[in-house]
Short mmCIF file of C-alpha atoms in Angstrom, two decimals:
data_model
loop_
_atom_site.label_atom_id
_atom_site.label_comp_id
_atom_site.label_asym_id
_atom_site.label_seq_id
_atom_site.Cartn_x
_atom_site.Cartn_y
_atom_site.Cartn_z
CA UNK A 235 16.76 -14.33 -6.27
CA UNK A 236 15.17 -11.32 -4.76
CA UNK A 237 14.76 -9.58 -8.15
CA UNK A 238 13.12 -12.77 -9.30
CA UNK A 239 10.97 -12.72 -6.37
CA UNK A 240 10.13 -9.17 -7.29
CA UNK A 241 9.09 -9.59 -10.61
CA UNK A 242 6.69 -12.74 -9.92
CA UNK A 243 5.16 -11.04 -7.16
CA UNK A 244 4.28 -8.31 -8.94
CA UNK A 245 3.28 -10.06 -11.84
CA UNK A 246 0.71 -11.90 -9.57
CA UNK A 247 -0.71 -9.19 -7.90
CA UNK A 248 -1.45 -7.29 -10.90
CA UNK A 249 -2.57 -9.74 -12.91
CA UNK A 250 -5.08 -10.59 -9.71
CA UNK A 251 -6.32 -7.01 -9.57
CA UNK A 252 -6.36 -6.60 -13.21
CA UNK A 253 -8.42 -9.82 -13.88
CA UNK A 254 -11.08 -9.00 -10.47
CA UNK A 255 -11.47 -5.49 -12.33
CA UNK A 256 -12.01 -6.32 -16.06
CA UNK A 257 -14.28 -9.34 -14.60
CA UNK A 258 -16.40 -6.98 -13.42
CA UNK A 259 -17.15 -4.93 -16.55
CA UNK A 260 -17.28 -8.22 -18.54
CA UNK A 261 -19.75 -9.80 -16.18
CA UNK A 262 -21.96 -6.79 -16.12
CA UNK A 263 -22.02 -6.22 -20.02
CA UNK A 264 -22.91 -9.93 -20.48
CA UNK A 265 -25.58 -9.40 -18.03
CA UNK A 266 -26.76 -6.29 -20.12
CA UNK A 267 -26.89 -8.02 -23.19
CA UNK A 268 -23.42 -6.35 -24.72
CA UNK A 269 -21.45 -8.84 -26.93
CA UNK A 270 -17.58 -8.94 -25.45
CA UNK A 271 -15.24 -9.71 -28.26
CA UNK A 272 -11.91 -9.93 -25.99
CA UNK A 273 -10.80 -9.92 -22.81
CA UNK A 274 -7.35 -9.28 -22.80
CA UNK A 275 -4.94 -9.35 -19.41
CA UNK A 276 -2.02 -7.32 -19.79
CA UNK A 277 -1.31 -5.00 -23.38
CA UNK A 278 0.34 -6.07 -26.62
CA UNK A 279 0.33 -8.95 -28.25
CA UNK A 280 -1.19 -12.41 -27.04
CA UNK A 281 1.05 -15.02 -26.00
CA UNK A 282 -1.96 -16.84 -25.19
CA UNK A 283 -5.57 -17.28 -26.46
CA UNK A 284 -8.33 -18.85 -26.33
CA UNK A 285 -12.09 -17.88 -27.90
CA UNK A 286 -15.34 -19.92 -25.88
CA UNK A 287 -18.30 -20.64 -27.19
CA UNK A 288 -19.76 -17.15 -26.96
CA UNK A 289 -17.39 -15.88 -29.63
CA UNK A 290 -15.04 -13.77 -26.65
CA UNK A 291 -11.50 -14.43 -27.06
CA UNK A 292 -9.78 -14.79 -24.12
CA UNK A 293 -6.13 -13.62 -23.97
CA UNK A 294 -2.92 -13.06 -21.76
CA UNK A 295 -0.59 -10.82 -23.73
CA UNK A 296 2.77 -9.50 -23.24
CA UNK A 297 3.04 -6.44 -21.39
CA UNK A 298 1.62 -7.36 -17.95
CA UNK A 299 0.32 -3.55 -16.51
CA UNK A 300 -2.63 -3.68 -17.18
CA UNK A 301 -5.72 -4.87 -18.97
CA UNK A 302 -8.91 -4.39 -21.18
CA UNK A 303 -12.64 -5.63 -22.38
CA UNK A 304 -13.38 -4.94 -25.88
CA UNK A 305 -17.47 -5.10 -26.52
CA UNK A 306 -18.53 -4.75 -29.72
CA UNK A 307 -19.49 -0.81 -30.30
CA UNK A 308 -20.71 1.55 -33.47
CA UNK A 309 -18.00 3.96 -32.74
CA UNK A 310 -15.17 1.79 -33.26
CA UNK A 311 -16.21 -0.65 -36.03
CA UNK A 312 -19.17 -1.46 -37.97
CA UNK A 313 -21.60 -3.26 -36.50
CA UNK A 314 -23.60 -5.92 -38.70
CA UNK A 315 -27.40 -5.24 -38.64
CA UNK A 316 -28.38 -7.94 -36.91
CA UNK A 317 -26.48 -7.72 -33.94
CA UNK A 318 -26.80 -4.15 -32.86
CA UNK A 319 -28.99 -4.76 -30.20
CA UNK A 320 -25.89 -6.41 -28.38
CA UNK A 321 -23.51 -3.27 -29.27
CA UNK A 322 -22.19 -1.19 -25.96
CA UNK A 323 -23.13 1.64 -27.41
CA UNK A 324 -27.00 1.30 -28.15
CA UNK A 325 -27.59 0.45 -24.55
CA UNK A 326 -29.24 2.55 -21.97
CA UNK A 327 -27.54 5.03 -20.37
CA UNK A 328 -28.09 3.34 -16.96
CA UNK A 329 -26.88 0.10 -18.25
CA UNK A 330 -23.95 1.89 -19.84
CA UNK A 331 -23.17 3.18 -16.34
CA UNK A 332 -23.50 -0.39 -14.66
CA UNK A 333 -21.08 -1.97 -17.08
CA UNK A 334 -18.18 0.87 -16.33
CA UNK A 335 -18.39 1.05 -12.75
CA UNK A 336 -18.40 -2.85 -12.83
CA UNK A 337 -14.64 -3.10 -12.82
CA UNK A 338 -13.98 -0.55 -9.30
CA UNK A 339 -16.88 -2.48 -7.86
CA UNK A 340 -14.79 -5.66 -7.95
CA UNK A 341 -11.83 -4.17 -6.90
CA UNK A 342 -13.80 -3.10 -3.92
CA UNK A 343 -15.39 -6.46 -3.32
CA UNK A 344 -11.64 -8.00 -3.75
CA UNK A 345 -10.65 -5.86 -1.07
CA UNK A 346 -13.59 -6.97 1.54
CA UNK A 347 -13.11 -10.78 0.50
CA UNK A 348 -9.55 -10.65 1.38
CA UNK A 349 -9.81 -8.45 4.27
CA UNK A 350 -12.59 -11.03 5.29
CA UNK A 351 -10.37 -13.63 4.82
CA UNK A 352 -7.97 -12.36 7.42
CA UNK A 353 -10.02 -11.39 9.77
CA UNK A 354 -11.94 -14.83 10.05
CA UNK A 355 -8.26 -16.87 9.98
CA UNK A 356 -7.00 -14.42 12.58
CA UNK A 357 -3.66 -12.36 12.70
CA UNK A 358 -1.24 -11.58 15.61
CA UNK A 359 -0.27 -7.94 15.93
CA UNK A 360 1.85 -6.64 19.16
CA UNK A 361 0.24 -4.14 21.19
CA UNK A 362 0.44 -0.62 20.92
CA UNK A 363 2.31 0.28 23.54
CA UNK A 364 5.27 3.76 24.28
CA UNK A 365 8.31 2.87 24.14
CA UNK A 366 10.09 6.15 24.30
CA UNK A 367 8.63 9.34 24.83
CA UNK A 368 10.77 12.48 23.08
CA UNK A 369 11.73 15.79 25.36
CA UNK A 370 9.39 18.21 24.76
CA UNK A 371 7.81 16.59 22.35
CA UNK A 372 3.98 16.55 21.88
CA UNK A 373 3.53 13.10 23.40
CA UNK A 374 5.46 14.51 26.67
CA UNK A 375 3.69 17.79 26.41
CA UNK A 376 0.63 15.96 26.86
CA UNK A 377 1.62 13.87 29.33
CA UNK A 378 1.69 10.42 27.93
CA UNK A 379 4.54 8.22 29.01
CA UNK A 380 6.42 5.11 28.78
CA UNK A 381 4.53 1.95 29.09
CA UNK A 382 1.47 3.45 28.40
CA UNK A 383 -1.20 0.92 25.98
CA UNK A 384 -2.62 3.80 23.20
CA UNK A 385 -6.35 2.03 23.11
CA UNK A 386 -7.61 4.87 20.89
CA UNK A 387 -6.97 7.37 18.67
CA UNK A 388 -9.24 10.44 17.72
CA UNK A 389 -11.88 8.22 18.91
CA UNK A 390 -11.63 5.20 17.34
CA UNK A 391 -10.03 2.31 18.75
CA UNK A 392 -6.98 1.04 18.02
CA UNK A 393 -6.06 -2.47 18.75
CA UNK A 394 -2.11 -2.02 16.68
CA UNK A 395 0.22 0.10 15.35
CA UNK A 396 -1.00 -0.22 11.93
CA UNK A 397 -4.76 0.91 13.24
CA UNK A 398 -3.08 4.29 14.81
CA UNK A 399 -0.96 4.76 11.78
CA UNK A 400 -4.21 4.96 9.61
CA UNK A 401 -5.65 7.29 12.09
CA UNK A 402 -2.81 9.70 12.43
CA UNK A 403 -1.69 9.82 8.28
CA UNK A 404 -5.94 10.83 7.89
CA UNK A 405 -4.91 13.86 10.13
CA UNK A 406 -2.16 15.24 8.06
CA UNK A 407 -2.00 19.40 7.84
CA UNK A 408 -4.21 19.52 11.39
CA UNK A 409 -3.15 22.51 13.43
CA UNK A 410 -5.38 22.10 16.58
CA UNK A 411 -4.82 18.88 19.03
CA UNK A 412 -5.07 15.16 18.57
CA UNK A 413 -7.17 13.20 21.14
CA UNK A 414 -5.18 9.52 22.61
CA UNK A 415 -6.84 7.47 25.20
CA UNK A 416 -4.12 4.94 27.04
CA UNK A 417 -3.89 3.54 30.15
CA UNK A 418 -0.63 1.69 32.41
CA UNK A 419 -2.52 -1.96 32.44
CA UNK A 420 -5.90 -3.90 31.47
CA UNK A 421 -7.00 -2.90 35.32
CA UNK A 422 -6.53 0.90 34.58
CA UNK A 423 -9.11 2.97 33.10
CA UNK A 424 -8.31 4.81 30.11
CA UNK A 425 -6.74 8.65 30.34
CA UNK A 426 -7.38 11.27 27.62
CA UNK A 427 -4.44 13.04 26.55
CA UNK A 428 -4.74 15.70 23.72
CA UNK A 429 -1.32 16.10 21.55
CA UNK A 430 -1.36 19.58 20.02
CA UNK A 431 0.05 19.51 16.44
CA UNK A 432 1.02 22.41 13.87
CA UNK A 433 0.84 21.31 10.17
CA UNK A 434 0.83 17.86 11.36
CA UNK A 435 3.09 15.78 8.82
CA UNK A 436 3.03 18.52 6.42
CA UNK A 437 5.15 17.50 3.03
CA UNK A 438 6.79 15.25 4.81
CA UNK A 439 8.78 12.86 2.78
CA UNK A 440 8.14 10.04 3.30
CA UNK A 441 5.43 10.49 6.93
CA UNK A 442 6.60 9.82 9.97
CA UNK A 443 3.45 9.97 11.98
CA UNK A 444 4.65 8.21 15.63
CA UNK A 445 8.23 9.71 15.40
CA UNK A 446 6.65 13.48 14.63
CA UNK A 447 5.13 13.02 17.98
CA UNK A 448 7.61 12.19 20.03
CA UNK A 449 6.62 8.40 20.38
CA UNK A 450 8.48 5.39 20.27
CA UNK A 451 6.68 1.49 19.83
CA UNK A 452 7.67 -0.16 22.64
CA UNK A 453 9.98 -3.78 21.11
CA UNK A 454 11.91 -6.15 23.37
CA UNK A 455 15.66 -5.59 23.88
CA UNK A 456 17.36 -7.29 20.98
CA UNK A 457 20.53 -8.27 21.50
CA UNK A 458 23.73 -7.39 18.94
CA UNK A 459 23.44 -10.68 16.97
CA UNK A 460 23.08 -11.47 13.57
CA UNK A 461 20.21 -12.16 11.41
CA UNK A 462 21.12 -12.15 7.95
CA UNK A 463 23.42 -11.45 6.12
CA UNK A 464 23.94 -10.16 2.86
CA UNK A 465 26.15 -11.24 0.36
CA UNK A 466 28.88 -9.19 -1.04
CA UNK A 467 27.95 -6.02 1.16
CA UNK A 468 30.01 -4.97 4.17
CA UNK A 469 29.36 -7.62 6.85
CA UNK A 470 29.38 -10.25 4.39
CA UNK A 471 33.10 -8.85 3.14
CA UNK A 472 34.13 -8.79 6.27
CA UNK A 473 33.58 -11.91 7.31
CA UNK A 474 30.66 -11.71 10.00
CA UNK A 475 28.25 -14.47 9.57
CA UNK A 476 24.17 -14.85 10.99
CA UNK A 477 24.27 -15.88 14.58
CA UNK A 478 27.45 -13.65 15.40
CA UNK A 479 27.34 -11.39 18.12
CA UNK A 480 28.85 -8.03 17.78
CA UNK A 481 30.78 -7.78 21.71
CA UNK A 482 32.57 -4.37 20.89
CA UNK A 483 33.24 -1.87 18.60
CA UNK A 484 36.96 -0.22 18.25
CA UNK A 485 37.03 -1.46 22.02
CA UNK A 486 33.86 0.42 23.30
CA UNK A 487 31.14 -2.37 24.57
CA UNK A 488 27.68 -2.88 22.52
CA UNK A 489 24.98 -3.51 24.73
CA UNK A 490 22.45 -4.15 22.20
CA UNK A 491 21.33 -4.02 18.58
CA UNK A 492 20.37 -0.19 18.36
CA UNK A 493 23.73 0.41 19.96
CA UNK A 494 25.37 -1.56 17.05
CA UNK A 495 23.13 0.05 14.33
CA UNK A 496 24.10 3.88 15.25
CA UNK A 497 27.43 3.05 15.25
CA UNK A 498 27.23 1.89 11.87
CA UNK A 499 24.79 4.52 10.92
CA UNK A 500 27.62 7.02 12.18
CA UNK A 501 30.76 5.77 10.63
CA UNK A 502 30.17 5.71 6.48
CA UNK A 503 33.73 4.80 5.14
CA UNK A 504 35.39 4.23 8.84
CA UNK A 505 36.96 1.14 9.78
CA UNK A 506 35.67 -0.24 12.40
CA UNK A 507 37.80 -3.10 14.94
CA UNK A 508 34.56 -6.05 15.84
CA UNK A 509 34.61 -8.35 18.73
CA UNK A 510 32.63 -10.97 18.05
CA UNK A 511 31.36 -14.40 19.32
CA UNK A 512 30.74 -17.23 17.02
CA UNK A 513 29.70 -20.56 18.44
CA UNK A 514 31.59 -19.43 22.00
CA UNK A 515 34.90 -18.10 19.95
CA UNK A 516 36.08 -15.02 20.44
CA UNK A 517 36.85 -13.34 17.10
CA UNK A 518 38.52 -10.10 15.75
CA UNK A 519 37.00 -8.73 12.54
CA UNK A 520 37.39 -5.34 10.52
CA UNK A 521 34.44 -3.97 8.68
CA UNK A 522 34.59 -0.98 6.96
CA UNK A 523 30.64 0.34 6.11
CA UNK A 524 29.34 1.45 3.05
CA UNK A 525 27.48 3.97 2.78
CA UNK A 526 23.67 4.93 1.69
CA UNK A 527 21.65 7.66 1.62
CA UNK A 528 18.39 8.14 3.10
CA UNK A 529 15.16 10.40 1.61
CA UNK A 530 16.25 13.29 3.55
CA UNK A 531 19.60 13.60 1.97
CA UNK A 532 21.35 12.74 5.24
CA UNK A 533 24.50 9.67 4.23
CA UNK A 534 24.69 6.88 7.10
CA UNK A 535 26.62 4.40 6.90
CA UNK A 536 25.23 0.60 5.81
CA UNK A 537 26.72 -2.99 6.05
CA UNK A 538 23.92 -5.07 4.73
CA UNK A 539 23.02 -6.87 8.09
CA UNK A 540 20.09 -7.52 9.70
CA UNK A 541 19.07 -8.26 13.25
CA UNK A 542 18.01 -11.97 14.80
CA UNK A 543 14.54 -11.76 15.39
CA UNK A 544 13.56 -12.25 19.12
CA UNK A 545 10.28 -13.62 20.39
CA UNK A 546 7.73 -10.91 21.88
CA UNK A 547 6.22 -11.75 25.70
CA UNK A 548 2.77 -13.01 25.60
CA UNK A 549 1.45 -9.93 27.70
CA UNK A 550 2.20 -8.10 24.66
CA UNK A 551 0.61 -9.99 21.76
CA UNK A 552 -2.87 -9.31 20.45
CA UNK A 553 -5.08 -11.95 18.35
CA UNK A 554 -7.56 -9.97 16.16
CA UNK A 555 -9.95 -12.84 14.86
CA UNK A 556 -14.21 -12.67 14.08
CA UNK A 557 -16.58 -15.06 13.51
CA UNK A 558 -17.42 -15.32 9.50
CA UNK A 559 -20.63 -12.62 10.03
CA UNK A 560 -18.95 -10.46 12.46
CA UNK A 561 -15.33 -10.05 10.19
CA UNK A 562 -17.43 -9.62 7.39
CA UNK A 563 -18.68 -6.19 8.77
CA UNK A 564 -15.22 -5.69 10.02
CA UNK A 565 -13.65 -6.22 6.40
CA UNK A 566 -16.35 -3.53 4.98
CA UNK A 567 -15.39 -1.01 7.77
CA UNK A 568 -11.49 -1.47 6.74
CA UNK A 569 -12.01 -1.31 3.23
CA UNK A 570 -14.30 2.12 4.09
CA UNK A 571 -11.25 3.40 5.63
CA UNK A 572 -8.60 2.69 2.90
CA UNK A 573 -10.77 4.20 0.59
CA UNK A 574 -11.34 7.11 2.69
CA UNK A 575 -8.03 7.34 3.23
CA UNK A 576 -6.83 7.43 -0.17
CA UNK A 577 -9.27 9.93 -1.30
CA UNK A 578 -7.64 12.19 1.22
CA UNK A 579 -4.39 11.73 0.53
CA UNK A 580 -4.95 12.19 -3.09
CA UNK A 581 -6.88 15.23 -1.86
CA UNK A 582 -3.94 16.69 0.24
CA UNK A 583 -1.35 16.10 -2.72
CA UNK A 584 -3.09 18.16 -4.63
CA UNK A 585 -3.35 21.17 -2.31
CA UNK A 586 -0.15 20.42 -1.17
CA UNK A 587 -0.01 19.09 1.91
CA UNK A 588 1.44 15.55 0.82
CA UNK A 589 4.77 15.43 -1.43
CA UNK A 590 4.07 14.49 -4.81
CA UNK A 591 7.17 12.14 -4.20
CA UNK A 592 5.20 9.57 -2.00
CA UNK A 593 3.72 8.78 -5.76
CA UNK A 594 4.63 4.64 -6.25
CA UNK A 595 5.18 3.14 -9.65
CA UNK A 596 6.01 -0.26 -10.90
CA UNK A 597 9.58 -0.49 -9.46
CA UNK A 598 7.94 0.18 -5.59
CA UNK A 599 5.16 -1.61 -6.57
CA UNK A 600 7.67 -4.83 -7.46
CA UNK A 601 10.03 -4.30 -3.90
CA UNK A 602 6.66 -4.18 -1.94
CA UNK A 603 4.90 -6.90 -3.57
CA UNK A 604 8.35 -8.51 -2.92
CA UNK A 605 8.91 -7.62 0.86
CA UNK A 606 5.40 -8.68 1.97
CA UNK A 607 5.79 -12.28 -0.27
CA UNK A 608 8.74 -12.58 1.90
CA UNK A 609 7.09 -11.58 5.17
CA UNK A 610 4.58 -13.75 4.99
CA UNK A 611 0.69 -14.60 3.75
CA UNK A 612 -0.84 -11.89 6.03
CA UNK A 613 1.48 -8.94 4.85
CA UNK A 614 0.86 -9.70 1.11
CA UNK A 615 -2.73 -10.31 1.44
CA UNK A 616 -3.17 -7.26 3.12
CA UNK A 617 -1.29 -5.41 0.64
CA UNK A 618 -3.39 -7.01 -2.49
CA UNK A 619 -6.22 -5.85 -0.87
CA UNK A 620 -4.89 -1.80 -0.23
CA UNK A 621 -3.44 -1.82 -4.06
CA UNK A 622 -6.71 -3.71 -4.98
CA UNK A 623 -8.79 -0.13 -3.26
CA UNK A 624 -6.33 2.26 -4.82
CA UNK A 625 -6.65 0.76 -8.16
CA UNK A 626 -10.42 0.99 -7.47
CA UNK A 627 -9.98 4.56 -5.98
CA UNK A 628 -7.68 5.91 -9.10
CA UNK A 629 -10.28 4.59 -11.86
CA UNK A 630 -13.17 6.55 -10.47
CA UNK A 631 -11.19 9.48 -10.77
CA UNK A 632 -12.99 11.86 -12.89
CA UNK A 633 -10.62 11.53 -15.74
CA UNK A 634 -11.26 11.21 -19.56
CA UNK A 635 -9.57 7.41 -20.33
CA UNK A 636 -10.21 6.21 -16.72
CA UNK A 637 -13.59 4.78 -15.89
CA UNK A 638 -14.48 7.48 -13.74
CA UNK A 639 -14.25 9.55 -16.96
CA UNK A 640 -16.54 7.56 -19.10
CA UNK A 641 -19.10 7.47 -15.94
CA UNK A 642 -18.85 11.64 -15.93
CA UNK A 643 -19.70 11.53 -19.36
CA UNK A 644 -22.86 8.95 -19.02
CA UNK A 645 -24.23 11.21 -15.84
CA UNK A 646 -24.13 14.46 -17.76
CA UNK A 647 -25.85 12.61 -20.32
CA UNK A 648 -28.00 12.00 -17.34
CA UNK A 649 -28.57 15.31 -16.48
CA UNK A 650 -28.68 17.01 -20.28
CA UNK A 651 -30.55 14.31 -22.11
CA UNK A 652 -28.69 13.39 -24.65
CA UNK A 653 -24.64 12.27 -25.16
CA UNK A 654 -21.68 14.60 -24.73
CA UNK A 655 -20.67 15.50 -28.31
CA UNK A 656 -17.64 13.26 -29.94
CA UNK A 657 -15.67 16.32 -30.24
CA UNK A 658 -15.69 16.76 -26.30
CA UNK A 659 -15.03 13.64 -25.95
CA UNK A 660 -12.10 13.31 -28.36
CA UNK A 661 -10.99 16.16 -26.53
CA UNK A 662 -11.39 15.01 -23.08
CA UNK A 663 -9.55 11.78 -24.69
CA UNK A 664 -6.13 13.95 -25.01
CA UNK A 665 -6.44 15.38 -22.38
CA UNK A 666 -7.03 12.58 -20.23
CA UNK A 667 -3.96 10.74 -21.87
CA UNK A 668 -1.65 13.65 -20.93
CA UNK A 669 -2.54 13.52 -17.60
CA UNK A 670 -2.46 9.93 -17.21
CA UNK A 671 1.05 10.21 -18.63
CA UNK A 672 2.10 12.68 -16.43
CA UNK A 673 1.11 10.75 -13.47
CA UNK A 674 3.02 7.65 -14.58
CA UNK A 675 6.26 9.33 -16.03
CA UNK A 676 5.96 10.78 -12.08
CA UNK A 677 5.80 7.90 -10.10
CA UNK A 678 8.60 6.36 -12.11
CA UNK A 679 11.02 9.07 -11.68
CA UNK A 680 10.34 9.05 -7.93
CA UNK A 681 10.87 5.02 -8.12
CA UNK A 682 14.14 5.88 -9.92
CA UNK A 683 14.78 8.57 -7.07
CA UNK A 684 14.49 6.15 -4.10
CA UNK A 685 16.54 3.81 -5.75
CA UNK A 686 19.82 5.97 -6.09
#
């Protein structure tokens, strides 16, 4: 079921982003006067079709990664006389350029309509607040402690996690000191406290930006019951069911979840003697864990259990919601940011700073389209609109085959007066290709990677 889940998810948010982007550059040629002869989502053949009264077919075809506008140009077919005034390629320059960058624009807009969209119905984040603070870490050097609310970061304010997340992953490879402002309550004014880094999150793999500073989110205490369960792992196989609470562990007592979770972590292969409750019955299970291993290349053990959720005190919930003006501004600002932010990190991969293995392809693509479908309407909206930016982002990438190649092309024609010559362009074709390649065959063998 999860695999299904997986697959459809996927196949929705691409075929959203794909259809928003090839919108645009249809919507923008038919406003310049350029016949479109198809617009085709996905690759392949059709498996369904449909031409309107303009004469542009319409189609959904078979391989669903991706999609394309076909307008009726010189260079790929003849053209009859008396419609080359509506051929791409006899257009103006300027118009040229409008009809490319057409299809990033809407990925852009997609991303402020949805972020819009959740800032006017309002989401409920927890606050930032220390859990933990490491020994002689960079949060204790500093002197932030326990308890503390982080209101801003660098700066900026912060109102969540996710907000100081963003912040901190824009600083990767600083080597100076990064500026916090928190306070102990609502009544206390803010204290700066300056966290000096050196090669802040440098390669890596995957980021840990809260954990590399010695900081832990505060959570309420969760107690050692069940979840979920799942089936044929090592909780299922032993017999543990949701709702159980683990009492003890080969006779030592758990006093709550994180206590039962490095136990398992720590005993890959063990068996391991349960006392557990179940509807006020004492029970005495044996579970041996699996075991699993992490990025890092460290094995812990796993049983395929997760924790009962618990509910979080008032104090420390936080409503972000704006009035349809105000979260309008507010959606523009966080799309700014996630593009900002991506540019960077494609930035710092190249130099080095980031590990090329934090590339996603399809199969990460599919389990997080997945996860956040499961999570809830927030969590996948938000993540349509940060896949809808980095689609955006990766197309204006000065890169023959990409849009951002074509719009290269169109401003040196700017610049020189006249087109770049086919040959350069045939060139820049190949090499384009290879790249584009590259990247892909990449991001699928780190997919493959994080699976085994």
């Amino acid at each position: 079921m999860g695999l299904i889940q997986n697959v459809l998810a996927v196949i929705v948010v691409l075929g959203l982003l794909v259809t928003f982007h090839e919108y645009g550059h249809y919507w923008v040629a038919r406003r310049c006067g350029v016949r479109v002869l198809r617009f085709s989502v996905g690759f392949g053949k059709p498996i369904w079709s449909r031409v309107d009264r303009n004469g542009t077919e319409f189609a959904i075809a078979a391989i669903p990664l991706g999609g394309y506008v076909k307008m009726l140009d010189e260079r790929e077919a003849p053209v009859p006389d008396d419609q080359l005034d509506q051929a791409f390629n006899r257009k103006s320059v300027w118009q040229r350029i409008a009809i490319v960058a057409a299809g990033p624009l809407a990925n852009f807009l997609l991303a402020i309509v949805a972020y819009w969209a959740l800032f006017v119905a309002g989401t409920t984040t927890v606050a930032p607040v220390v859990g933990d603070v490491a020994i002689d870490s960079p949060a204790e050097r500093s002197g932030l402690r326990s308890g503390q609310e982080i209101v801003s970061v660098e700066g900026d304010a912060v109102r969540s996690w996710d907000d100081i997340n963003l912040r901190l992953i824009a600083r990767i490879g600083a080597s100076d000191e990064l500026s916090f402002q928190a306070r102990g309550d609502a009544s206390e004014e803010a204290r700066e406290y300056r966290l000096p880094v050196e090669n802040y999150l440098v390669r890596q793999d995957p980021p840990q930006p809260l954990a590399t500073l010695g900081i832990t989110p505060w959570q309420p205490p969760f107690p050692p019951r069940l979840g979920q369960v799942i089936d044929g792992e090592a909780a299922a196989r032993a017999g543990l069911q949701a709702g159980d609470e683990i009492l003890a562990v080969n006779g030592t007592p758990v006093g709550d979840w994180m206590d039962f979770v490095n136990i398992v972590r720590a005993s890959p292969g063990e068996t391991l003697a349960l006392e557990v409750t179940r509807n006020g019955e004492q029970l005495s299970l044996t579970m041996v864990p699996g075991e699993t291993e992490l990025e890092t290349g460290v094995s812990i053990g796993y049983v395929g259990a997760g924790v009962e959720s618990v509910e979080w005190p008032e104090e420390y919930r936080r409503e972000i919601r704006y009035g349809p003006v105000a979260a309008l501004g507010q959606a523009v600002e966080r799309t700014s940011d996630m593009t900002l932010l991506t540019l960077g990190a494609i930035r710092k991969m190249l130099v080095g700073l980031i590990s090329p293995s934090n590339l996603s392809g399809p199969i990460t693509i599919a389990q997080v389209a997945g996860d956040t479908a499961r999570t809830g309407l927030e969590s996948f909206v938000s993540f349509l609109a940060y896949l809808s930016i980095s689609l955006a982002v990766l197309n204006l990438l000065p890169i023959p085959v990409l849009d951002g190649g074509h719009l290269l092309y169109y401003f040196v024609e700017v610049v020189r007066g006249r087109p770049v010559s086919e040959r350069t362009q045939a060139m820049g074709l190949r090499i384009g290709l290879a790249l584009i390649a590259t990247l892909m065959l990449m991001a699928l063998y780190f997919d493959l990677m994080r699976l085994w």
